[in-house]
Backbone as ProteinMPNN parsed JSONL, in Angstrom:
{"seq_chain_A": "MASKKAKKDADNLAAVLEKIPQMFKEQTAIGERLHDIIMETNPTLKPRLWYGMPGYALRGPVLVFIRMDDYVTFGLTEKANLPIDENAPDKLIPNAWFLTELDEATEARIGEIVRVATG", "coords_chain_A": {"N_chain_A": [[3.414, -32.225, -0.855], [6.045, -32.629, 1.375], [8.403, -30.211, 2.471], [11.996, -30.148, 1.947], [13.306, -29.355, 4.266], [11.364, -29.831, 6.247], [11.176, -32.597, 6.019], [13.78, -33.322, 6.736], [13.786, -32.382, 9.394], [11.828, -34.1, 10.463], [13.072, -36.58, 10.05], [15.32, -36.242, 11.698], [14.08, -35.988, 14.217], [12.943, -38.549, 14.393], [15.295, -40.069, 14.494], [16.35, -39.247, 16.961], [14.317, -40.134, 18.696], [14.551, -42.843, 18.281], [17.123, -43.286, 19.2], [17.052, -42.793, 21.965], [15.937, -45.085, 23.536], [17.956, -46.912, 22.871], [20.275, -45.774, 23.927], [19.636, -45.132, 26.603], [18.633, -47.418, 27.755], [17.703, -49.285, 30.514], [16.881, -46.972, 31.703], [15.185, -45.739, 29.987], [12.586, -44.584, 30.202], [13.116, -42.261, 31.683], [14.815, -40.893, 29.888], [13.021, -40.506, 27.735], [11.106, -38.917, 29.016], [12.662, -36.665, 29.667], [13.19, -35.745, 27.065], [10.549, -35.061, 26.369], [10.013, -33.011, 28.271], [11.899, -31.05, 27.522], [11.029, -30.469, 24.895], [8.374, -29.657, 25.374], [8.823, -27.396, 26.883], [10.159, -25.658, 25.124], [8.879, -25.623, 22.226], [9.902, -24.878, 19.748], [12.389, -25.874, 19.441], [14.672, -27.946, 17.674], [15.103, -31.263, 17.504], [17.983, -33.368, 17.202], [20.567, -35.748, 16.401], [23.569, -35.383, 18.114], [26.875, -35.626, 18.254], [26.299, -38.3, 18.605], [24.365, -38.351, 20.584], [21.112, -37.363, 21.889], [20.33, -34.113, 20.928], [19.36, -30.643, 21.074], [18.378, -27.906, 19.223], [17.925, -24.472, 18.193], [18.097, -22.915, 15.604], [20.66, -23.117, 14.742], [23.509, -24.156, 16.279], [23.561, -26.91, 18.653], [21.948, -26.552, 21.768], [21.013, -27.756, 24.08], [21.399, -30.949, 25.602], [21.001, -34.512, 26.097], [22.121, -37.478, 27.722], [23.309, -40.812, 28.423], [25.41, -42.09, 30.72], [27.162, -43.373, 33.327], [25.284, -42.226, 34.894], [22.159, -40.57, 34.191], [22.464, -37.794, 32.138], [21.808, -34.377, 31.871], [22.341, -31.572, 29.975], [23.895, -28.443, 28.963], [25.214, -26.742, 26.147], [28.113, -24.736, 25.273], [27.019, -22.871, 23.612], [24.54, -22.236, 24.507], [22.3, -19.971, 26.234], [23.85, -18.864, 28.879], [23.528, -17.542, 31.736], [25.56, -15.586, 33.862], [26.082, -15.722, 37.258], [26.62, -13.05, 39.029], [26.844, -12.714, 41.738], [27.773, -15.04, 42.737], [29.973, -17.046, 44.723], [32.059, -18.076, 43.346], [33.558, -18.664, 40.105], [32.373, -20.471, 38.445], [30.301, -21.823, 35.881], [27.288, -23.307, 35.808], [26.527, -26.17, 33.858], [25.831, -28.803, 33.393], [24.061, -31.643, 34.623], [23.659, -34.476, 36.683], [21.31, -37.13, 37.059], [19.139, -39.473, 38.672], [16.531, -40.049, 38.843], [13.277, -38.684, 38.129], [11.332, -36.171, 39.534], [8.582, -34.041, 40.475], [9.658, -31.515, 41.231], [12.236, -31.648, 40.117], [11.642, -31.913, 37.393], [10.398, -29.425, 36.983], [12.554, -27.693, 37.47], [14.317, -28.439, 35.409], [12.786, -27.638, 33.211], [12.81, -24.862, 33.676], [15.559, -24.33, 33.39], [15.917, -25.013, 30.666], [14.237, -23.1, 29.499], [15.59, -20.682, 30.071], [18.097, -21.221, 28.911], [17.514, -21.46, 26.221], [16.274, -19.178, 25.553]], "CA_chain_A": [[4.739, -32.784, -0.657], [6.76, -31.949, 2.444], [9.652, -29.567, 2.063], [13.215, -30.858, 2.354], [13.573, -29.007, 5.66], [10.394, -30.556, 7.082], [11.567, -34.014, 5.992], [14.999, -33.431, 7.533], [13.377, -32.243, 10.794], [11.13, -35.338, 10.827], [14.093, -37.634, 10.124], [16.127, -35.976, 12.892], [13.259, -36.35, 15.365], [12.854, -40.014, 14.415], [16.599, -40.574, 14.925], [16.448, -38.994, 18.402], [13.384, -41.03, 19.383], [15.116, -44.192, 18.17], [18.363, -43.329, 19.983], [16.809, -42.747, 23.409], [15.945, -46.414, 24.163], [19.26, -47.552, 22.654], [21.264, -45.161, 24.806], [19.221, -45.066, 28.004], [18.322, -48.787, 28.173], [16.732, -49.402, 31.613], [16.455, -45.618, 32.064], [14.494, -45.187, 28.812], [11.471, -43.716, 30.603], [13.682, -40.962, 32.054], [15.252, -40.254, 28.649], [11.828, -40.064, 26.998], [10.49, -37.801, 29.743], [13.521, -35.498, 29.456], [12.884, -35.272, 25.716], [9.239, -34.39, 26.415], [10.137, -31.751, 29.026], [12.642, -30.104, 26.681], [10.185, -30.053, 23.766], [7.214, -28.929, 25.903], [9.3, -26.1, 27.356], [10.414, -24.826, 23.944], [8.506, -26.423, 21.049], [10.608, -24.465, 18.534], [13.658, -26.599, 19.361], [14.776, -28.995, 16.656], [15.934, -32.37, 17.979], [18.856, -34.064, 16.253], [21.682, -36.41, 17.055], [24.719, -34.506, 18.256], [27.921, -36.504, 18.782], [25.683, -39.578, 18.941], [23.392, -38.232, 21.671], [20.039, -36.42, 21.571], [20.626, -32.698, 21.102], [18.229, -29.78, 20.754], [18.869, -26.624, 18.717], [16.907, -23.582, 17.615], [18.367, -22.906, 14.166], [22.061, -23.453, 14.505], [24.158, -25.163, 17.115], [22.826, -27.544, 19.75], [21.982, -25.8, 23.017], [20.677, -28.665, 25.177], [21.591, -32.35, 25.229], [20.826, -35.532, 27.121], [22.879, -38.693, 27.43], [23.373, -41.798, 29.493], [26.702, -42.686, 31.031], [26.823, -44.062, 34.572], [24.054, -41.541, 35.301], [21.504, -39.766, 33.156], [23.023, -36.443, 32.117], [21.105, -33.294, 31.193], [23.356, -30.534, 29.914], [23.856, -27.3, 28.053], [26.48, -26.491, 25.463], [28.611, -23.364, 25.416], [26.22, -21.998, 22.744], [23.297, -21.91, 25.208], [22.292, -18.753, 27.027], [24.337, -19.245, 30.198], [23.716, -16.325, 32.536], [26.578, -15.662, 34.902], [25.633, -15.195, 38.541], [27.668, -12.136, 39.504], [26.925, -12.809, 43.19], [28.291, -16.356, 43.113], [31.285, -16.951, 45.369], [33.061, -18.673, 42.462], [33.413, -18.277, 38.695], [31.875, -21.624, 37.7], [29.023, -21.662, 35.184], [26.671, -24.631, 35.75], [26.083, -26.524, 32.518], [25.428, -30.205, 33.265], [23.536, -32.215, 35.854], [23.363, -35.905, 36.717], [20.104, -37.472, 37.794], [18.8, -40.894, 38.694], [15.081, -40.127, 38.747], [12.595, -37.409, 37.915], [10.162, -35.87, 40.34], [7.963, -32.788, 40.035], [10.59, -30.399, 41.414], [13.322, -31.796, 39.141], [11.082, -31.581, 36.08], [10.191, -27.972, 36.927], [13.87, -27.059, 37.371], [14.817, -28.682, 34.059], [12.038, -26.726, 32.343], [13.328, -23.504, 33.9], [16.889, -24.265, 32.77], [15.723, -25.01, 29.205], [13.656, -21.794, 29.134], [16.665, -19.676, 30.101], [19.174, -21.605, 27.978], [17.085, -21.345, 24.815], [15.531, -17.921, 25.404]], "C_chain_A": [[5.479, -31.961, 0.395], [8.061, -31.345, 1.914], [10.837, -30.403, 2.542], [13.525, -30.602, 3.829], [12.632, -29.764, 6.588], [10.751, -32.039, 7.139], [12.815, -34.232, 6.852], [14.66, -33.337, 9.021], [12.694, -33.522, 11.279], [12.114, -36.495, 10.961], [14.96, -37.478, 11.37], [15.363, -36.355, 14.162], [13.17, -37.869, 15.498], [14.173, -40.619, 14.91], [16.784, -40.391, 16.436], [15.547, -39.967, 19.166], [13.849, -42.484, 19.329], [16.345, -44.342, 19.071], [18.113, -43.425, 21.486], [16.764, -44.148, 24.026], [17.271, -47.161, 23.981], [20.291, -47.059, 23.673], [20.907, -45.312, 26.282], [18.868, -46.428, 28.593], [17.314, -48.828, 29.319], [16.247, -48.046, 32.122], [15.706, -44.938, 30.912], [13.368, -44.236, 29.193], [11.967, -42.331, 31.004], [14.139, -40.215, 30.804], [14.083, -39.716, 27.847], [11.159, -38.882, 27.682], [11.339, -36.545, 29.616], [13.272, -34.893, 28.081], [11.575, -34.492, 25.734], [9.315, -33.051, 27.143], [10.816, -30.686, 28.175], [11.743, -29.567, 25.571], [8.932, -29.295, 24.23], [7.625, -27.524, 26.343], [9.558, -25.15, 26.194], [10.147, -25.649, 22.692], [9.201, -26.019, 19.755], [11.966, -25.157, 18.401], [13.574, -27.712, 18.336], [15.677, -30.106, 17.195], [16.786, -32.939, 16.851], [19.945, -34.786, 17.039], [22.895, -35.492, 16.999], [25.796, -35.325, 18.956], [27.321, -37.813, 19.302], [24.679, -39.535, 20.075], [22.288, -37.268, 21.264], [20.449, -34.985, 21.909], [19.466, -31.869, 20.591], [18.755, -28.392, 20.41], [17.697, -25.763, 18.279], [17.076, -23.595, 16.103], [19.765, -23.405, 13.853], [22.569, -24.529, 15.425], [23.239, -25.717, 18.207], [23.039, -26.729, 21.021], [21.831, -26.71, 24.237], [20.934, -30.089, 24.703], [21.243, -33.248, 26.41], [21.648, -36.743, 26.719], [22.839, -39.604, 28.646], [24.78, -42.325, 29.592], [26.44, -43.567, 32.253], [25.53, -43.498, 35.148], [23.421, -40.91, 34.073], [22.099, -38.368, 33.269], [22.118, -35.534, 31.308], [22.094, -32.146, 31.16], [23.1, -29.471, 28.873], [25.22, -27.169, 27.39], [26.904, -25.045, 25.697], [27.842, -22.375, 24.544], [24.892, -21.603, 23.386], [23.435, -20.563, 25.909], [22.64, -19.156, 28.452], [24.567, -17.992, 31.031], [24.719, -16.557, 33.658], [26.026, -15.01, 36.162], [26.758, -14.358, 39.135], [27.854, -12.214, 41.018], [27.465, -14.152, 43.666], [29.67, -16.198, 43.753], [32.414, -17.543, 44.52], [32.789, -18.215, 41.031], [32.943, -19.44, 37.822], [30.515, -21.317, 37.081], [28.397, -23.058, 35.083], [26.191, -24.955, 34.336], [25.724, -27.996, 32.352], [25.043, -30.751, 34.63], [23.333, -33.706, 35.664], [22.041, -36.096, 37.451], [19.849, -38.963, 37.7], [17.305, -41.116, 38.635], [14.532, -38.733, 38.513], [11.435, -37.305, 38.886], [9.654, -34.502, 39.885], [8.927, -31.607, 40.135], [11.728, -30.447, 40.392], [12.833, -31.447, 37.746], [10.891, -30.081, 35.939], [11.524, -27.249, 36.763], [14.476, -27.247, 35.987], [14.098, -27.771, 33.068], [12.539, -25.3, 32.453], [14.699, -23.332, 33.235], [16.773, -24.192, 31.256], [15.195, -23.66, 28.755], [14.739, -20.726, 29.063], [17.703, -19.966, 29.023], [18.799, -21.363, 26.529], [16.343, -20.046, 24.542], [16.325, -16.803, 24.821]], "O_chain_A": [[5.53, -30.735, 0.306], [8.717, -31.9, 1.032], [10.701, -31.251, 3.423], [13.95, -31.504, 4.551], [13.068, -30.286, 7.614], [10.64, -32.665, 8.193], [12.898, -35.204, 7.602], [15.177, -34.113, 9.825], [12.957, -33.977, 12.392], [12.002, -37.302, 11.883], [15.296, -38.465, 12.023], [15.925, -36.965, 15.072], [13.308, -38.408, 16.596], [14.157, -41.586, 15.671], [17.313, -41.275, 17.111], [15.966, -40.555, 20.164], [13.564, -43.263, 20.239], [16.573, -45.41, 19.639], [18.879, -44.07, 22.201], [17.502, -44.392, 24.98], [17.661, -47.952, 24.84], [21.077, -47.842, 24.206], [21.774, -45.588, 27.111], [18.81, -46.572, 29.814], [16.163, -48.44, 29.119], [15.292, -47.987, 32.897], [15.606, -43.712, 30.869], [13.212, -43.186, 28.57], [11.316, -41.331, 30.702], [13.875, -39.02, 30.675], [14.139, -38.599, 27.333], [10.698, -37.953, 27.019], [10.789, -35.453, 29.471], [13.156, -33.675, 27.944], [11.494, -33.394, 25.183], [8.745, -32.062, 26.681], [10.355, -29.546, 28.118], [11.696, -28.361, 25.331], [8.48, -28.382, 23.54], [6.858, -26.573, 26.191], [9.216, -23.97, 26.267], [11.049, -26.291, 22.155], [9.105, -26.737, 18.76], [12.622, -25.041, 17.366], [12.529, -28.338, 18.158], [16.885, -29.911, 17.328], [16.363, -32.983, 15.696], [20.205, -34.468, 18.2], [23.2, -34.903, 15.962], [25.644, -35.679, 20.126], [27.775, -38.361, 20.306], [24.183, -40.581, 20.494], [22.498, -36.435, 20.383], [20.86, -34.689, 23.032], [18.676, -32.336, 19.77], [19.479, -27.778, 21.193], [16.605, -26.27, 18.024], [16.285, -24.219, 15.395], [20.005, -24.034, 12.822], [22.124, -25.675, 15.368], [22.276, -25.072, 18.62], [24.146, -26.279, 21.314], [22.432, -26.474, 25.285], [20.712, -30.404, 23.533], [21.196, -32.807, 27.558], [21.85, -37.006, 25.534], [22.401, -39.222, 29.732], [25.289, -42.94, 28.654], [25.565, -44.432, 32.203], [24.774, -44.208, 35.811], [24.072, -40.738, 33.043], [22.223, -37.826, 34.367], [21.71, -35.874, 30.197], [22.637, -31.772, 32.2], [22.215, -29.589, 28.026], [26.251, -27.451, 28.001], [26.151, -24.241, 26.247], [27.992, -21.164, 24.712], [24.191, -20.732, 22.871], [24.543, -20.081, 26.144], [21.808, -19.729, 29.156], [25.667, -17.439, 31.036], [24.715, -17.6, 34.313], [25.557, -13.872, 36.125], [27.727, -14.893, 39.674], [28.902, -11.825, 41.531], [27.599, -14.377, 44.869], [30.441, -15.32, 43.368], [33.578, -17.517, 44.92], [31.859, -17.442, 40.798], [33.094, -19.401, 36.601], [29.686, -20.636, 37.683], [28.91, -23.908, 34.356], [25.537, -24.136, 33.69], [25.344, -28.402, 31.254], [25.615, -30.377, 35.654], [22.886, -34.149, 34.606], [21.696, -35.326, 38.347], [20.291, -39.627, 36.762], [16.849, -42.236, 38.404], [15.233, -37.734, 38.677], [10.653, -38.243, 39.039], [10.245, -33.881, 39.001], [9.001, -30.789, 39.218], [12.136, -29.413, 39.863], [13.529, -30.762, 36.997], [11.189, -29.518, 34.886], [11.614, -26.29, 35.996], [15.082, -26.323, 35.445], [14.731, -27.194, 32.184], [12.679, -24.605, 31.447], [14.963, -22.313, 32.597], [17.46, -23.39, 30.623], [15.646, -23.125, 27.743], [14.796, -19.956, 28.104], [18.135, -19.061, 28.308], [19.665, -21.092, 25.697], [15.841, -19.83, 23.439], [15.805, -15.7, 24.65]]}, "name": "protein", "num_of_chains": 1, "seq": "MASKKAKKDADNLAAVLEKIPQMFKEQTAIGERLHDIIMETNPTLKPRLWYGMPGYALRGPVLVFIRMDDYVTFGLTEKANLPIDENAPDKLIPNAWFLTELDEATEARIGEIVRVATG"}
């Protein structure tokens, strides 16, 4: 018999996988691929719905999320590891990106961002 935690994790994953086509509609393939990249980069992440969108957490708060508005959005919450670039000419901390398609370079960059954000 599966533990309550394992069942909850499975239910949360199922909810995320069900939400992606509902939310992303004609961009479903991008939403599914983003989910795969996030989970392949850090398999210890626990997917769950967060404010109605797919979110990914280690043990506590969501660190990474994806959503569909006018564009596909990949983002990090304030709970993610957000290193500050001391050499930046400004004080902005990047935490969300819009995209319209995925290519090899974009997938690699998303993986790198997830690795840092969840490390």
